[in-house]
């Protein structure tokens, strides 16, 4: 066995084939981790952009005092697995998606700065949370209403965990 290895190690074709094999393996490893990184960032960005879009819609509806705000908060969210709540500066709930208080109570949002976000685990589910003032042009002392919004990201979190285990 040793004599076969020494014969092939002196052979230029063996050395070239071995070099190509190592180079190809290294490229595949780098490409795999790059695609994984893109996949994870894309999932997180899509969730963040989804909530930001919903926040913009709610801000517009609340600033224009439109009646359809009730439909936007109560009827639509269960379809897209997100929950929204409008609270005043004292924490009084003005309008809320039914069941939101059980899944993501008001206290969970207490640690989030205005215009901030975080991810929490509640009842074996993961949620991306955002807390945003309705009118961002006002100073922090003049903001009467805040939008608290949560998106269930358990499925995405499970996909990320599964892909990490398979690496």
CSV table of N, CA and C in Angstrom, one decimal:
chain,number,residue,atom,x,y,z
A,1,UNK,N,0.8,-1.2,0.0
A,1,UNK,CA,0.0,0.0,0.0
A,1,UNK,C,0.9,1.3,0.0
A,2,UNK,N,1.9,1.2,0.8
A,2,UNK,CA,2.8,2.4,0.9
A,2,UNK,C,3.5,2.6,-0.5
A,3,UNK,N,3.9,1.5,-1.1
A,3,UNK,CA,4.6,1.7,-2.4
A,3,UNK,C,3.7,2.2,-3.5
A,4,UNK,N,2.4,1.9,-3.4
A,4,UNK,CA,1.4,2.5,-4.4
A,4,UNK,C,1.3,4.0,-4.2
A,5,UNK,N,1.2,4.4,-2.9
A,5,UNK,CA,1.1,5.8,-2.5
A,5,UNK,C,2.3,6.6,-3.0
A,6,UNK,N,3.5,6.0,-2.8
A,6,UNK,CA,4.7,6.7,-3.3
A,6,UNK,C,4.8,6.8,-4.8
A,7,UNK,N,4.2,5.8,-5.5
A,7,UNK,CA,4.2,5.9,-6.9
A,7,UNK,C,3.3,7.0,-7.4
A,8,UNK,N,2.1,7.0,-6.8
A,8,UNK,CA,1.1,8.1,-7.2
A,8,UNK,C,1.5,9.4,-6.7
A,9,UNK,N,2.2,9.5,-5.6
A,9,UNK,CA,2.6,10.9,-5.1
A,9,UNK,C,3.7,11.5,-6.0
A,10,UNK,N,4.4,10.7,-6.7
A,10,UNK,CA,5.4,11.2,-7.7
A,10,UNK,C,4.8,11.5,-9.0
A,11,UNK,N,3.6,10.9,-9.3
A,11,UNK,CA,2.9,11.1,-10.5
A,11,UNK,C,2.3,12.5,-10.6
A,12,UNK,N,2.6,13.2,-11.6
A,12,UNK,CA,2.0,14.6,-11.8
A,12,UNK,C,0.5,14.5,-12.0
A,13,UNK,N,0.0,13.5,-12.6
A,13,UNK,CA,-1.5,13.4,-12.8
A,13,UNK,C,-2.2,13.1,-11.5
A,14,UNK,N,-1.6,12.3,-10.6
A,14,UNK,CA,-2.1,12.1,-9.3
A,14,UNK,C,-2.1,13.4,-8.5
A,15,UNK,N,-1.1,14.1,-8.5
A,15,UNK,CA,-1.0,15.4,-7.7
A,15,UNK,C,-2.0,16.4,-8.3
A,16,UNK,N,-2.1,16.5,-9.6
A,16,UNK,CA,-3.1,17.4,-10.1
A,16,UNK,C,-4.6,17.0,-9.8
A,17,UNK,N,-4.9,15.7,-9.9
A,17,UNK,CA,-6.2,15.3,-9.5
A,17,UNK,C,-6.5,15.5,-8.0
A,18,UNK,N,-5.5,15.3,-7.2
A,18,UNK,CA,-5.7,15.5,-5.8
A,18,UNK,C,-5.9,17.0,-5.5
A,19,UNK,N,-5.1,17.8,-6.1
A,19,UNK,CA,-5.3,19.3,-6.0
A,19,UNK,C,-6.6,19.8,-6.4
A,20,UNK,N,-7.1,19.3,-7.6
A,20,UNK,CA,-8.4,19.6,-8.1
A,20,UNK,C,-9.5,19.2,-7.1
A,21,UNK,N,-9.3,18.0,-6.5
A,21,UNK,CA,-10.3,17.4,-5.6
A,21,UNK,C,-10.4,18.3,-4.3
A,22,UNK,N,-9.3,18.7,-3.8
A,22,UNK,CA,-9.2,19.5,-2.6
A,22,UNK,C,-9.8,20.9,-2.9
A,23,UNK,N,-9.5,21.5,-4.1
A,23,UNK,CA,-10.0,22.8,-4.4
A,23,UNK,C,-11.5,22.8,-4.6
A,24,UNK,N,-12.0,21.7,-5.3
A,24,UNK,CA,-13.4,21.6,-5.5
A,24,UNK,C,-14.1,21.4,-4.2
A,25,UNK,N,-13.6,20.6,-3.3
A,25,UNK,CA,-14.2,20.5,-2.0
A,25,UNK,C,-14.3,21.8,-1.2
A,26,UNK,N,-13.2,22.5,-1.2
A,26,UNK,CA,-13.1,23.8,-0.5
A,26,UNK,C,-14.1,24.8,-1.1
A,27,UNK,N,-14.3,24.8,-2.4
A,27,UNK,CA,-15.2,25.7,-3.1
A,27,UNK,C,-16.7,25.3,-2.7
A,28,UNK,N,-16.9,24.0,-2.7
A,28,UNK,CA,-18.3,23.6,-2.3
A,28,UNK,C,-18.6,23.9,-0.8
A,29,UNK,N,-17.6,23.8,0.1
A,29,UNK,CA,-17.9,24.2,1.5
A,29,UNK,C,-18.1,25.7,1.6
A,30,UNK,N,-17.3,26.5,0.9
A,30,UNK,CA,-17.5,28.0,1.0
A,30,UNK,C,-18.9,28.3,0.3
A,31,UNK,N,-19.2,27.7,-0.8
A,31,UNK,CA,-20.5,28.0,-1.4
A,31,UNK,C,-21.7,27.6,-0.6
A,32,UNK,N,-21.6,26.5,0.1
A,32,UNK,CA,-22.7,26.0,1.0
A,32,UNK,C,-22.9,27.0,2.1
A,33,UNK,N,-21.8,27.4,2.8
A,33,UNK,CA,-22.0,28.3,3.9
A,33,UNK,C,-22.5,29.7,3.4
A,34,UNK,N,-22.0,30.2,2.3
A,34,UNK,CA,-22.5,31.4,1.7
A,34,UNK,C,-24.0,31.4,1.4
A,35,UNK,N,-24.5,30.3,0.8
A,35,UNK,CA,-25.9,30.1,0.5
A,35,UNK,C,-26.7,30.0,1.8
A,36,UNK,N,-26.2,29.3,2.8
A,36,UNK,CA,-26.8,29.2,4.1
A,36,UNK,C,-27.0,30.6,4.7
A,37,UNK,N,-25.9,31.4,4.7
A,37,UNK,CA,-26.0,32.7,5.2
A,37,UNK,C,-27.0,33.6,4.5
A,38,UNK,N,-27.1,33.5,3.2
A,38,UNK,CA,-28.1,34.2,2.4
A,38,UNK,C,-29.5,33.8,2.8
A,39,UNK,N,-29.7,32.5,3.0
A,39,UNK,CA,-31.0,31.9,3.3
A,39,UNK,C,-31.5,32.5,4.7
A,40,UNK,N,-30.6,32.4,5.7
A,40,UNK,CA,-31.0,32.9,7.0
A,40,UNK,C,-31.3,34.4,7.0
A,41,UNK,N,-30.4,35.2,6.4
A,41,UNK,CA,-30.7,36.6,6.3
A,41,UNK,C,-31.9,36.9,5.6
A,42,UNK,N,-32.2,36.2,4.5
A,42,UNK,CA,-33.4,36.4,3.7
A,42,UNK,C,-34.7,36.2,4.6
A,43,UNK,N,-34.7,35.1,5.3
A,43,UNK,CA,-35.8,34.8,6.2
A,43,UNK,C,-36.1,35.9,7.2
A,44,UNK,N,-35.0,36.3,7.8
A,44,UNK,CA,-35.1,37.4,8.8
A,44,UNK,C,-35.5,38.7,8.2
A,45,UNK,N,-35.0,39.0,7.1
A,45,UNK,CA,-35.4,40.3,6.4
A,45,UNK,C,-36.8,40.3,5.9
A,46,UNK,N,-37.3,39.1,5.4
A,46,UNK,CA,-38.7,39.0,5.0
A,46,UNK,C,-39.6,39.2,6.1
A,47,UNK,N,-39.3,38.6,7.3
A,47,UNK,CA,-40.2,38.8,8.5
A,47,UNK,C,-40.2,40.3,8.9
A,48,UNK,N,-39.0,40.9,8.9
A,48,UNK,CA,-38.9,42.3,9.3
A,48,UNK,C,-39.7,43.2,8.4
A,49,UNK,N,-39.5,43.0,7.1
A,49,UNK,CA,-40.1,43.8,6.1
A,49,UNK,C,-41.7,43.6,6.1
A,50,UNK,N,-42.1,42.4,6.3
A,50,UNK,CA,-43.5,42.2,6.5
A,50,UNK,C,-44.1,43.0,7.6
A,51,UNK,N,-43.5,43.0,8.8
A,51,UNK,CA,-44.0,43.7,9.9
A,51,UNK,C,-43.9,45.2,9.6
A,52,UNK,N,-42.8,45.7,9.0
A,52,UNK,CA,-42.7,47.1,8.8
A,52,UNK,C,-43.8,47.6,7.8
A,53,UNK,N,-44.1,46.8,6.8
A,53,UNK,CA,-45.2,47.1,5.9
A,53,UNK,C,-46.6,47.2,6.6
A,54,UNK,N,-46.8,46.2,7.5
A,54,UNK,CA,-48.1,46.3,8.3
A,54,UNK,C,-48.1,47.5,9.2
A,55,UNK,N,-47.0,47.8,9.8
A,55,UNK,CA,-46.9,49.0,10.6
A,55,UNK,C,-47.2,50.3,9.8
A,56,UNK,N,-46.7,50.4,8.6
A,56,UNK,CA,-46.9,51.6,7.8
A,56,UNK,C,-48.4,51.7,7.4
A,57,UNK,N,-49.1,50.5,7.2
A,57,UNK,CA,-50.5,50.5,6.9
A,57,UNK,C,-51.3,51.0,8.1
A,58,UNK,N,-51.0,50.4,9.3
A,58,UNK,CA,-51.7,50.8,10.5
A,58,UNK,C,-51.4,52.3,10.8
A,59,UNK,N,-50.2,52.8,10.6
A,59,UNK,CA,-49.9,54.2,10.9
A,59,UNK,C,-50.8,55.1,10.0
A,60,UNK,N,-50.8,54.7,8.8
A,60,UNK,CA,-51.6,55.5,7.8
A,60,UNK,C,-53.1,55.5,8.2
A,61,UNK,N,-53.6,54.3,8.5
A,61,UNK,CA,-55.0,54.2,8.9
A,61,UNK,C,-55.3,55.0,10.2
A,62,UNK,N,-54.4,54.9,11.1
A,62,UNK,CA,-54.7,55.6,12.4
A,62,UNK,C,-54.5,57.1,12.2
A,63,UNK,N,-53.6,57.6,11.4
A,63,UNK,CA,-53.5,59.0,11.2
A,63,UNK,C,-54.6,59.6,10.5
A,64,UNK,N,-55.2,58.8,9.6
A,64,UNK,CA,-56.4,59.3,8.8
A,64,UNK,C,-57.7,59.0,9.5
A,65,UNK,N,-57.6,58.3,10.7
A,65,UNK,CA,-58.8,58.0,11.5
A,65,UNK,C,-59.8,57.2,10.7
A,66,UNK,N,-59.3,56.2,9.9
A,66,UNK,CA,-60.2,55.5,9.0
A,66,UNK,C,-60.9,54.3,9.8
A,67,UNK,N,-62.1,54.0,9.4
A,67,UNK,CA,-62.9,53.0,10.1
A,67,UNK,C,-62.3,51.6,9.8
A,68,UNK,N,-61.6,51.4,8.7
A,68,UNK,CA,-61.1,50.1,8.3
A,68,UNK,C,-60.0,49.6,9.2
A,69,UNK,N,-59.5,50.5,10.1
A,69,UNK,CA,-58.5,50.0,11.0
A,69,UNK,C,-58.9,48.8,11.8
A,70,UNK,N,-60.2,48.8,12.2
A,70,UNK,CA,-60.7,47.6,12.9
A,70,UNK,C,-60.6,46.3,12.1
A,71,UNK,N,-60.9,46.4,10.8
A,71,UNK,CA,-60.7,45.2,10.0
A,71,UNK,C,-59.3,44.8,9.9
A,72,UNK,N,-58.4,45.8,9.8
A,72,UNK,CA,-57.0,45.5,9.6
A,72,UNK,C,-56.4,44.9,10.8
A,73,UNK,N,-56.9,45.2,12.0
A,73,UNK,CA,-56.3,44.7,13.3
A,73,UNK,C,-57.0,43.4,13.7
A,74,UNK,N,-58.3,43.3,13.5
A,74,UNK,CA,-59.1,42.2,14.0
A,74,UNK,C,-59.3,41.0,13.0
A,75,UNK,N,-59.6,41.4,11.8
A,75,UNK,CA,-59.9,40.3,10.8
A,75,UNK,C,-58.7,39.7,10.1
A,76,UNK,N,-57.8,40.6,9.6
A,76,UNK,CA,-56.7,40.1,8.7
A,76,UNK,C,-55.6,39.4,9.4
A,77,UNK,N,-55.2,39.7,10.6
A,77,UNK,CA,-54.0,39.1,11.2
A,77,UNK,C,-54.0,37.6,11.3
A,78,UNK,N,-55.1,36.9,11.7
A,78,UNK,CA,-55.0,35.5,11.9
A,78,UNK,C,-54.6,34.8,10.6
A,79,UNK,N,-54.9,35.4,9.5
A,79,UNK,CA,-54.6,34.8,8.2
A,79,UNK,C,-53.0,34.8,8.0
A,80,UNK,N,-52.4,35.9,8.3
A,80,UNK,CA,-50.9,36.0,8.1
A,80,UNK,C,-50.1,35.7,9.3
A,81,UNK,N,-50.7,35.2,10.4
A,81,UNK,CA,-50.0,34.8,11.6
A,81,UNK,C,-49.3,36.0,12.3
A,82,UNK,N,-49.9,37.1,12.3
A,82,UNK,CA,-49.3,38.3,13.0
A,82,UNK,C,-50.5,38.9,13.8
A,83,UNK,N,-50.1,39.6,14.9
A,83,UNK,CA,-51.0,40.2,15.8
A,83,UNK,C,-50.6,41.6,16.1
A,84,UNK,N,-51.6,42.5,16.2
A,84,UNK,CA,-51.3,43.9,16.4
A,84,UNK,C,-52.2,44.4,17.5
A,85,UNK,N,-51.6,45.5,18.1
A,85,UNK,CA,-52.3,46.1,19.2
A,85,UNK,C,-52.0,47.6,19.2
A,86,UNK,N,-52.9,48.4,19.4
A,86,UNK,CA,-52.7,49.9,19.5
A,86,UNK,C,-53.0,50.2,21.0
A,87,UNK,N,-52.0,50.9,21.6
A,87,UNK,CA,-52.0,51.3,23.0
A,87,UNK,C,-51.7,52.8,23.1
A,88,UNK,N,-52.3,53.4,24.2
A,88,UNK,CA,-51.9,54.8,24.4
A,88,UNK,C,-50.7,54.8,25.3
A,89,UNK,N,-50.2,56.0,25.6
A,89,UNK,CA,-49.0,56.2,26.3
A,89,UNK,C,-49.0,55.7,27.7
A,90,UNK,N,-50.2,55.5,28.3
A,90,UNK,CA,-50.3,54.9,29.6
A,90,UNK,C,-50.4,53.4,29.6
A,91,UNK,N,-50.5,52.8,28.4
A,91,UNK,CA,-50.6,51.3,28.3
A,91,UNK,C,-52.0,50.8,28.2
A,92,UNK,N,-53.0,51.7,28.0
A,92,UNK,CA,-54.3,51.3,27.9
A,92,UNK,C,-54.5,50.8,26.4
A,93,UNK,N,-55.1,49.6,26.3
A,93,UNK,CA,-55.3,49.0,25.0
A,93,UNK,C,-56.5,49.7,24.3
A,94,UNK,N,-56.2,50.3,23.1
A,94,UNK,CA,-57.2,50.9,22.3
A,94,UNK,C,-57.9,49.9,21.4
A,95,UNK,N,-57.1,49.0,20.7
A,95,UNK,CA,-57.6,48.0,19.8
A,95,UNK,C,-56.6,46.9,19.8
A,96,UNK,N,-57.1,45.7,19.7
A,96,UNK,CA,-56.1,44.5,19.7
A,96,UNK,C,-56.7,43.4,18.9
A,97,UNK,N,-55.8,42.6,18.3
A,97,UNK,CA,-56.2,41.4,17.6
A,97,UNK,C,-56.6,40.4,18.7
A,98,UNK,N,-57.8,39.8,18.5
A,98,UNK,CA,-58.3,38.8,19.5
A,98,UNK,C,-57.2,37.7,19.8
A,99,UNK,N,-57.0,37.5,21.1
A,99,UNK,CA,-56.0,36.4,21.5
A,99,UNK,C,-54.6,36.9,21.6
A,100,UNK,N,-54.3,38.1,21.2
A,100,UNK,CA,-52.9,38.6,21.3
A,100,UNK,C,-52.4,38.7,22.7
A,101,UNK,N,-53.3,39.1,23.6
A,101,UNK,CA,-52.9,39.2,25.0
A,101,UNK,C,-52.4,37.9,25.6
A,102,UNK,N,-53.0,36.8,25.2
A,102,UNK,CA,-52.6,35.4,25.6
A,102,UNK,C,-51.3,35.0,25.1
A,103,UNK,N,-51.0,35.4,23.8
A,103,UNK,CA,-49.8,35.0,23.1
A,103,UNK,C,-48.6,35.9,23.4
A,104,UNK,N,-48.8,37.2,23.3
A,104,UNK,CA,-47.8,38.1,23.6
A,104,UNK,C,-48.4,39.3,24.4
A,105,UNK,N,-48.4,39.1,25.7
A,105,UNK,CA,-49.0,40.1,26.6
A,105,UNK,C,-48.3,41.4,26.5
A,106,UNK,N,-48.9,42.4,27.0
A,106,UNK,CA,-48.4,43.8,27.0
A,106,UNK,C,-47.0,43.9,27.6
A,107,UNK,N,-46.8,43.1,28.7
A,107,UNK,CA,-45.6,43.2,29.5
A,107,UNK,C,-44.4,42.8,28.6
A,108,UNK,N,-44.6,41.9,27.6
A,108,UNK,CA,-43.5,41.5,26.8
A,108,UNK,C,-42.9,42.7,26.0
A,109,UNK,N,-43.7,43.6,25.7
A,109,UNK,CA,-43.2,44.8,24.9
A,109,UNK,C,-42.6,45.9,25.8
A,110,UNK,N,-42.6,45.7,27.1
A,110,UNK,CA,-42.1,46.7,28.0
A,110,UNK,C,-40.6,47.0,27.8
A,111,UNK,N,-39.9,46.0,27.4
A,111,UNK,CA,-38.4,46.1,27.3
A,111,UNK,C,-38.0,46.6,25.9
A,112,UNK,N,-38.9,46.8,25.0
A,112,UNK,CA,-38.6,47.2,23.7
A,112,UNK,C,-38.7,48.7,23.6
A,113,UNK,N,-37.6,49.3,23.1
A,113,UNK,CA,-37.6,50.8,23.0
A,113,UNK,C,-38.6,51.1,21.8
A,114,UNK,N,-39.1,52.4,21.8
A,114,UNK,CA,-39.9,52.8,20.7
A,114,UNK,C,-39.1,52.7,19.4
A,115,UNK,N,-39.7,52.1,18.4
A,115,UNK,CA,-39.1,51.8,17.1
A,115,UNK,C,-38.1,50.7,17.2
A,116,UNK,N,-38.2,49.9,18.2
A,116,UNK,CA,-37.3,48.8,18.4
A,116,UNK,C,-38.0,47.5,18.1
A,117,UNK,N,-37.1,46.4,18.1
A,117,UNK,CA,-37.6,45.1,17.8
A,117,UNK,C,-36.8,44.0,18.6
A,118,UNK,N,-37.4,42.9,18.8
A,118,UNK,CA,-36.8,41.8,19.4
A,118,UNK,C,-37.5,40.5,19.1
A,119,UNK,N,-36.9,39.4,19.4
A,119,UNK,CA,-37.5,38.1,19.2
A,119,UNK,C,-37.6,37.4,20.6
A,120,UNK,N,-38.8,36.9,20.9
A,120,UNK,CA,-39.1,36.2,22.2
A,120,UNK,C,-39.7,34.9,21.9
A,121,UNK,N,-39.6,34.0,23.0
A,121,UNK,CA,-40.2,32.7,22.9
A,121,UNK,C,-41.3,32.7,24.0
A,122,UNK,N,-42.5,32.4,23.6
A,122,UNK,CA,-43.6,32.4,24.5
A,122,UNK,C,-44.5,31.1,24.2
A,123,UNK,N,-44.8,30.3,25.2
A,123,UNK,CA,-45.6,29.1,24.9
A,123,UNK,C,-45.1,28.2,23.8
A,124,UNK,N,-43.8,28.0,23.8
A,124,UNK,CA,-43.1,27.1,22.8
A,124,UNK,C,-43.2,27.7,21.4
A,125,UNK,N,-43.5,29.0,21.2
A,125,UNK,CA,-43.5,29.6,19.9
A,125,UNK,C,-42.6,30.8,19.9
A,126,UNK,N,-42.1,31.1,18.8
A,126,UNK,CA,-41.2,32.3,18.6
A,126,UNK,C,-41.9,33.4,17.9
A,127,UNK,N,-41.7,34.7,18.4
A,127,UNK,CA,-42.4,35.8,17.9
A,127,UNK,C,-41.3,36.9,17.6
A,128,UNK,N,-41.5,37.6,16.5
A,128,UNK,CA,-40.7,38.8,16.2
A,128,UNK,C,-41.6,40.0,16.6
A,129,UNK,N,-41.1,40.8,17.6
A,129,UNK,CA,-41.9,41.9,18.1
A,129,UNK,C,-41.4,43.2,17.7
A,130,UNK,N,-42.3,44.2,17.4
A,130,UNK,CA,-41.9,45.5,17.1
A,130,UNK,C,-42.9,46.5,17.9
A,131,UNK,N,-42.3,47.6,18.3
A,131,UNK,CA,-43.1,48.6,19.1
A,131,UNK,C,-42.8,49.9,18.4
A,132,UNK,N,-43.8,50.5,17.8
A,132,UNK,CA,-43.6,51.7,17.0
A,132,UNK,C,-44.6,52.8,17.3
A,133,UNK,N,-44.2,54.1,17.5
A,133,UNK,CA,-45.2,55.1,17.7
A,133,UNK,C,-46.0,55.3,16.4
A,134,UNK,N,-47.3,55.7,16.6
A,134,UNK,CA,-48.1,55.9,15.4
A,134,UNK,C,-47.6,57.1,14.6
A,135,UNK,N,-47.3,58.2,15.3
A,135,UNK,CA,-46.8,59.4,14.6
A,135,UNK,C,-45.3,59.6,15.0
A,136,UNK,N,-44.4,59.2,14.2
A,136,UNK,CA,-43.0,59.3,14.5
A,136,UNK,C,-42.4,60.7,14.5
A,137,UNK,N,-43.2,61.6,13.9
A,137,UNK,CA,-42.7,63.0,13.8
A,137,UNK,C,-42.8,63.8,15.2
A,138,UNK,N,-43.6,63.2,16.1
A,138,UNK,CA,-43.7,63.9,17.4
A,138,UNK,C,-42.6,63.5,18.3
A,139,UNK,N,-42.3,64.3,19.3
A,139,UNK,CA,-41.2,63.9,20.3
A,139,UNK,C,-41.7,62.8,21.1
A,140,UNK,N,-40.8,62.1,21.8
A,140,UNK,CA,-41.1,60.9,22.6
A,140,UNK,C,-42.1,61.2,23.7
A,141,UNK,N,-42.2,62.5,24.2
A,141,UNK,CA,-43.1,62.8,25.2
A,141,UNK,C,-44.5,63.1,24.7
A,142,UNK,N,-44.7,63.4,23.4
A,142,UNK,CA,-46.0,63.8,22.8
A,142,UNK,C,-46.7,62.6,22.1
A,143,UNK,N,-46.1,61.4,22.0
A,143,UNK,CA,-46.7,60.4,21.3
A,143,UNK,C,-47.8,59.7,22.0
A,144,UNK,N,-49.1,59.9,21.6
A,144,UNK,CA,-50.2,59.4,22.3
A,144,UNK,C,-50.5,57.9,22.0
A,145,UNK,N,-50.1,57.4,20.9
A,145,UNK,CA,-50.5,56.0,20.5
A,145,UNK,C,-49.2,55.3,20.0
A,146,UNK,N,-49.2,54.0,20.3
A,146,UNK,CA,-48.1,53.1,19.9
A,146,UNK,C,-48.7,51.9,19.2
A,147,UNK,N,-48.1,51.3,18.2
A,147,UNK,CA,-48.4,50.1,17.6
A,147,UNK,C,-47.5,49.0,18.1
A,148,UNK,N,-48.1,48.0,18.7
A,148,UNK,CA,-47.3,46.8,19.1
A,148,UNK,C,-47.7,45.7,18.2
A,149,UNK,N,-46.7,45.1,17.5
A,149,UNK,CA,-47.0,44.1,16.5
A,149,UNK,C,-46.1,42.9,16.7
A,150,UNK,N,-46.7,41.7,16.5
A,150,UNK,CA,-45.9,40.4,16.7
A,150,UNK,C,-46.2,39.5,15.6
A,151,UNK,N,-45.2,38.9,15.0
A,151,UNK,CA,-45.4,37.9,14.0
A,151,UNK,C,-44.8,36.5,14.5
A,152,UNK,N,-45.6,35.5,14.3
A,152,UNK,CA,-45.2,34.2,14.7
A,152,UNK,C,-44.2,33.7,13.7
A,153,UNK,N,-43.0,33.5,14.1
A,153,UNK,CA,-41.9,33.0,13.3
A,153,UNK,C,-41.4,31.6,13.7
A,154,UNK,N,-42.3,30.9,14.3
A,154,UNK,CA,-41.9,29.5,14.8
A,154,UNK,C,-41.4,28.6,13.6
A,155,UNK,N,-42.2,28.7,12.5
A,155,UNK,CA,-41.8,27.8,11.4
A,155,UNK,C,-40.5,28.2,10.8
A,156,UNK,N,-40.2,29.5,10.6
A,156,UNK,CA,-38.9,29.9,10.1
A,156,UNK,C,-37.8,29.5,11.1
A,157,UNK,N,-38.1,29.7,12.4
A,157,UNK,CA,-37.1,29.4,13.4
A,157,UNK,C,-36.8,27.9,13.4
A,158,UNK,N,-37.8,27.0,13.2
A,158,UNK,CA,-37.6,25.6,13.1
A,158,UNK,C,-36.8,25.2,11.9
A,159,UNK,N,-37.0,25.9,10.7
A,159,UNK,CA,-36.2,25.7,9.5
A,159,UNK,C,-34.8,26.0,9.8
A,160,UNK,N,-34.5,27.1,10.4
A,160,UNK,CA,-33.1,27.5,10.7
A,160,UNK,C,-32.5,26.5,11.6
A,161,UNK,N,-33.2,26.1,12.7
A,161,UNK,CA,-32.6,25.1,13.6
A,161,UNK,C,-32.3,23.8,12.8
A,162,UNK,N,-33.2,23.3,12.0
A,162,UNK,CA,-33.0,22.1,11.2
A,162,UNK,C,-31.8,22.2,10.3
A,163,UNK,N,-31.7,23.4,9.6
A,163,UNK,CA,-30.6,23.5,8.7
A,163,UNK,C,-29.3,23.6,9.5
A,164,UNK,N,-29.3,24.2,10.7
A,164,UNK,CA,-28.0,24.2,11.5
A,164,UNK,C,-27.6,22.8,11.9
A,165,UNK,N,-28.6,22.0,12.3
A,165,UNK,CA,-28.3,20.6,12.7
A,165,UNK,C,-27.7,19.8,11.5
A,166,UNK,N,-28.2,20.0,10.3
A,166,UNK,CA,-27.7,19.3,9.2
A,166,UNK,C,-26.4,19.7,8.7
A,167,UNK,N,-25.9,20.9,9.1
A,167,UNK,CA,-24.6,21.3,8.7
A,167,UNK,C,-23.6,20.6,9.6
